[in-house]
Tab-separated table of C-alpha atoms in Angstrom:
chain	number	residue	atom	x	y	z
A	51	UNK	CA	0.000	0.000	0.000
A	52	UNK	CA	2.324	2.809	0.840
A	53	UNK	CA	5.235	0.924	0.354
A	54	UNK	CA	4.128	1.718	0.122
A	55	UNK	CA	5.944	4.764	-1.099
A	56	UNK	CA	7.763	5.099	1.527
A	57	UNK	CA	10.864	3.262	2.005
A	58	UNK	CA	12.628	6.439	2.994
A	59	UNK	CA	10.532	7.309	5.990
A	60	UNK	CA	10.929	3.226	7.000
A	61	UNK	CA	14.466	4.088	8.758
A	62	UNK	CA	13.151	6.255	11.309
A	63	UNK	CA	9.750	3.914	11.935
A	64	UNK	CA	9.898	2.996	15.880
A	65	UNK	CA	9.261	-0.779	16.344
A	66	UNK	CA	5.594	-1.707	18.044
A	67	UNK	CA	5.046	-4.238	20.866
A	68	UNK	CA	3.759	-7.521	19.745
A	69	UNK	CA	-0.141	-7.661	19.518
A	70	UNK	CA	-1.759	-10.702	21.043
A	71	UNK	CA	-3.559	-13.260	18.770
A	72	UNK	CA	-6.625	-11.548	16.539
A	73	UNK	CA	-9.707	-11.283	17.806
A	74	UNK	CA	-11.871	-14.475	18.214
A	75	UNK	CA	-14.765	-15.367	15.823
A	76	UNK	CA	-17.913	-14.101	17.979
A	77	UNK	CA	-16.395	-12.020	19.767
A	78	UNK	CA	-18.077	-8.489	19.621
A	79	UNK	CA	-16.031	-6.011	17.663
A	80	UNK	CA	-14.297	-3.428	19.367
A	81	UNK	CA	-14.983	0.218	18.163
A	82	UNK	CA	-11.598	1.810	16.435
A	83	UNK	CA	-11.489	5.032	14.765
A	84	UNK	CA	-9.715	5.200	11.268
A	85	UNK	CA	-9.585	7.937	8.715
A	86	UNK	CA	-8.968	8.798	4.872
A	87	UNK	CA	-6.557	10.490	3.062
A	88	UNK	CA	-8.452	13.973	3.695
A	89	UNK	CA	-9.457	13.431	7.860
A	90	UNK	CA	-12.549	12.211	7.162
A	91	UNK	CA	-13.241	9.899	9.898
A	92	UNK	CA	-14.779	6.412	10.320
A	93	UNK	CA	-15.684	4.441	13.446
A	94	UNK	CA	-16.919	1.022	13.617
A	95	UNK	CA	-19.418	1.457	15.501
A	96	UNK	CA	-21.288	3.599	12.868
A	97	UNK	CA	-21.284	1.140	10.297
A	98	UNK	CA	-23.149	-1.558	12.778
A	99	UNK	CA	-26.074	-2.905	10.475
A	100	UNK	CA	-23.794	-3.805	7.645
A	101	UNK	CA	-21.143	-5.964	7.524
A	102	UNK	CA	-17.826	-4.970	7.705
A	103	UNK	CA	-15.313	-6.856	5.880
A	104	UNK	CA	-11.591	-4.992	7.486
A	105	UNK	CA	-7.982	-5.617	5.495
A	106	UNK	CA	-5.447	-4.100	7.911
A	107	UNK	CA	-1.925	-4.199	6.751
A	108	UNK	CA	1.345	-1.959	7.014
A	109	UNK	CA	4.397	-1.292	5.022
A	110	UNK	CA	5.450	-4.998	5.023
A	111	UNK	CA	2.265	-6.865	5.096
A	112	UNK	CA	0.727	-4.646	1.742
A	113	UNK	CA	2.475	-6.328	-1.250
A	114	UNK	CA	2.039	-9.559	-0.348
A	115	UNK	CA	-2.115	-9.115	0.191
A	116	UNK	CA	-2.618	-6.874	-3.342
A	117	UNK	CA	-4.079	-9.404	-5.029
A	118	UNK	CA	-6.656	-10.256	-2.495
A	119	UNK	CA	-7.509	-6.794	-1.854
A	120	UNK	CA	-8.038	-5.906	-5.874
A	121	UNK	CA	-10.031	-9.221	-5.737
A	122	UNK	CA	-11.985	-8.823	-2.542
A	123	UNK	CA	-13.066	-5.072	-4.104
A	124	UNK	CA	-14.156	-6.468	-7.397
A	125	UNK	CA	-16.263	-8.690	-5.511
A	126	UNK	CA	-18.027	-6.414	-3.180
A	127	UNK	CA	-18.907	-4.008	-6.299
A	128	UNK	CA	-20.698	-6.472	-7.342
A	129	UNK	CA	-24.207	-8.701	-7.389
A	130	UNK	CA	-25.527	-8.598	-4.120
A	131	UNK	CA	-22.592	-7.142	-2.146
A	132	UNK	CA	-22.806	-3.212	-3.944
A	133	UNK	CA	-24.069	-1.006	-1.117
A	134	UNK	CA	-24.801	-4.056	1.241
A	135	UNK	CA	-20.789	-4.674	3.035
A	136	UNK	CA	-18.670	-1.489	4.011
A	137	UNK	CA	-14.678	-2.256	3.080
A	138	UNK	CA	-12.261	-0.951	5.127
A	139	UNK	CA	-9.233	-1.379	3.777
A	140	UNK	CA	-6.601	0.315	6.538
A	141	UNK	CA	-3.077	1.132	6.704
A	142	UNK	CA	-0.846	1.073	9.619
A	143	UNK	CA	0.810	4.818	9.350
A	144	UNK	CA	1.389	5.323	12.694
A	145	UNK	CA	4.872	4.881	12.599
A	146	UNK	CA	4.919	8.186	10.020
A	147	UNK	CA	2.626	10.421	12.717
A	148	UNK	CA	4.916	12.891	12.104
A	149	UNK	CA	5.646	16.195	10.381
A	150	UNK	CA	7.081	15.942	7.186
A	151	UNK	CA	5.828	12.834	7.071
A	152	UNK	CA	2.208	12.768	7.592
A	153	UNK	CA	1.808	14.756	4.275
A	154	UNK	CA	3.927	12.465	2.175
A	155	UNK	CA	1.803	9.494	3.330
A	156	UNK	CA	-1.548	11.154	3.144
A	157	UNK	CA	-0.321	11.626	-0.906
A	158	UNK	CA	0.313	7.973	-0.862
A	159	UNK	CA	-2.767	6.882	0.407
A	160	UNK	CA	-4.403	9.069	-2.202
A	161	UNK	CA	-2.819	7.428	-4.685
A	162	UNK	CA	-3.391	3.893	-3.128
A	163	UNK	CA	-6.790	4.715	-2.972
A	164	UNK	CA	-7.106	5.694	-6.885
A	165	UNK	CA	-5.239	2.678	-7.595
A	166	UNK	CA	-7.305	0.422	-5.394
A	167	UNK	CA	-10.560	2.033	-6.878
A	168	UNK	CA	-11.968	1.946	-2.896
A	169	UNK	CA	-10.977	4.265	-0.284
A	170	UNK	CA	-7.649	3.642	1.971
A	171	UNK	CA	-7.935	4.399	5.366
A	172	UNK	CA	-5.332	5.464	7.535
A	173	UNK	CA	-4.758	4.193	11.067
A	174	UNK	CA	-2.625	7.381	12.775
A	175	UNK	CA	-2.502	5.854	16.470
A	176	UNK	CA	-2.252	2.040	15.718
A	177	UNK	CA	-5.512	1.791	18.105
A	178	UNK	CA	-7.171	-0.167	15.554
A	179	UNK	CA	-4.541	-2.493	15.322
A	180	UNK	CA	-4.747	-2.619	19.241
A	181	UNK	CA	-7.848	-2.955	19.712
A	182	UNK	CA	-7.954	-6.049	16.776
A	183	UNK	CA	-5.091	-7.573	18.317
A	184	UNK	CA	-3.427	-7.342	14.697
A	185	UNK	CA	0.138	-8.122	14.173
A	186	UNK	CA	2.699	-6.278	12.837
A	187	UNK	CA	4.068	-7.362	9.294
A	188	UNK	CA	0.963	-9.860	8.778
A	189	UNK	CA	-2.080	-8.646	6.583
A	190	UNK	CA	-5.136	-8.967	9.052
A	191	UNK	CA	-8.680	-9.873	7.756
A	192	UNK	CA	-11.546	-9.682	9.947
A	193	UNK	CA	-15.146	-9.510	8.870
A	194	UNK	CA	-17.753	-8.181	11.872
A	195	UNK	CA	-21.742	-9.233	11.039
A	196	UNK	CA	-24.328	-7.115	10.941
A	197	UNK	CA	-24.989	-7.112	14.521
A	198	UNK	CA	-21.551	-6.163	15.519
A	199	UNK	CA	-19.851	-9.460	15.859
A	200	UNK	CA	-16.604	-11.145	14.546
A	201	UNK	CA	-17.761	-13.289	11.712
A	202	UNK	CA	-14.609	-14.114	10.107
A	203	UNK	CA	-10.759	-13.116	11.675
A	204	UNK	CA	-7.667	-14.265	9.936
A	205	UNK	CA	-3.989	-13.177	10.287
A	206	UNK	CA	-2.159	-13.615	6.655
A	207	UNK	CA	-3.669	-13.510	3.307
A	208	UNK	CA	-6.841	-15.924	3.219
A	209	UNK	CA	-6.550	-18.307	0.608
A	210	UNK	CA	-8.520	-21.378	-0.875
A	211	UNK	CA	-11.190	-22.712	2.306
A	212	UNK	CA	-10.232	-19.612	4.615
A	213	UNK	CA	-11.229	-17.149	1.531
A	214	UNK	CA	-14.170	-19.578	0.831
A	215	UNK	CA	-15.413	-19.318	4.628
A	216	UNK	CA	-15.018	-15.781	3.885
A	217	UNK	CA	-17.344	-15.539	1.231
A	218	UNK	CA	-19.603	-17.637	3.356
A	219	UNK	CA	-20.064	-15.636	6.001
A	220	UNK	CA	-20.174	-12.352	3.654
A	221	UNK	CA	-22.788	-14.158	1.714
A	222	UNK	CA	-24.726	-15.437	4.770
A	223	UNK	CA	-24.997	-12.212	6.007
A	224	UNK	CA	-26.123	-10.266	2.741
A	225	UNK	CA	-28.401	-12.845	1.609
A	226	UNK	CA	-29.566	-14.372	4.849
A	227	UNK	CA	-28.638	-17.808	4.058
């Protein structure tokens, strides 16, 4: 993602403390604050009634989940998904909370989010990753139901019957199945 265009600012990113182990499937969702590009602002907790499918990575984790994420986009702008699932596709930037920084990552995440064709949100503080218990350097997936549950969590990319139990649930909850 910003690597993400970045590499520069990477030498003077402070190393975080491990997280635990993500979330737990039905577990309720914890409310983070992210934001875009511009400071709009998004909290979890005002999305409740849709379901939330979140792809949280950082510098490291980004390359390595592209595919999914230009995938898991195309999917959710279409058939019964459009308008029914709010994305949240988040980058780690705390590390570059920081003037000059800030600005050359906000541009980044512009671009990202052109290039992504779905917005990029920023996480400034790393609370979201806190409160997700999200790794550092590992793409985190989680998907919270309509009534504010975990659904689906998953630390790496997900890939044949993790992606397929993603679907599931997304499906599940859009449809009703």
């Amino acid at each position: 993602m910003l690597a993400f265009g970045i590499t520069l600012l990477a030498a003077t990113a402070l190393p975080s403390a491990p997280a635990l182990a993500v979330l737990s499937e039905q577990a309720v969702a914890p409310n983070a604050r992210v934001e875009d590009a511009d400071g709009k602002a998004v909290e979890i907790k005002s999305l409740k009634g849709k379901p939330i499918v979140i792809v949280y990575d950082d510098r490291t984790s980004a390359p390595k989940s592209e595919a999914f994420r230009r995938e898991l986009v195309k999917l959710l702008k279409s058939g019964p998904y459009t308008s029914k699932v709010s994305l949240l596709i988040v980058a780690d930037v705390s590390p570059y909370d920081f003037w000059p920084a800030r600005g050359t990552v906000k541009d980044a995440v512009r671009d990202e989010t052109k290039k992504q064709g779905t917005t990029v949100y920023c996480d400034w503080t790393g609370g979201m990753r806190s409160a997700y218990k999200l790794k550092n350097e590992i793409t985190g997936v989680v998907m919270v139901g309509k009534e504010g549950r975990v659904m689906f969590a998953k630390e790496g990319v997900p890939a044949g019957a993790d992606q397929k139990r993603l679907v599931d649930a997304l499906k599940a909850e859009v449809e009703g199945s």
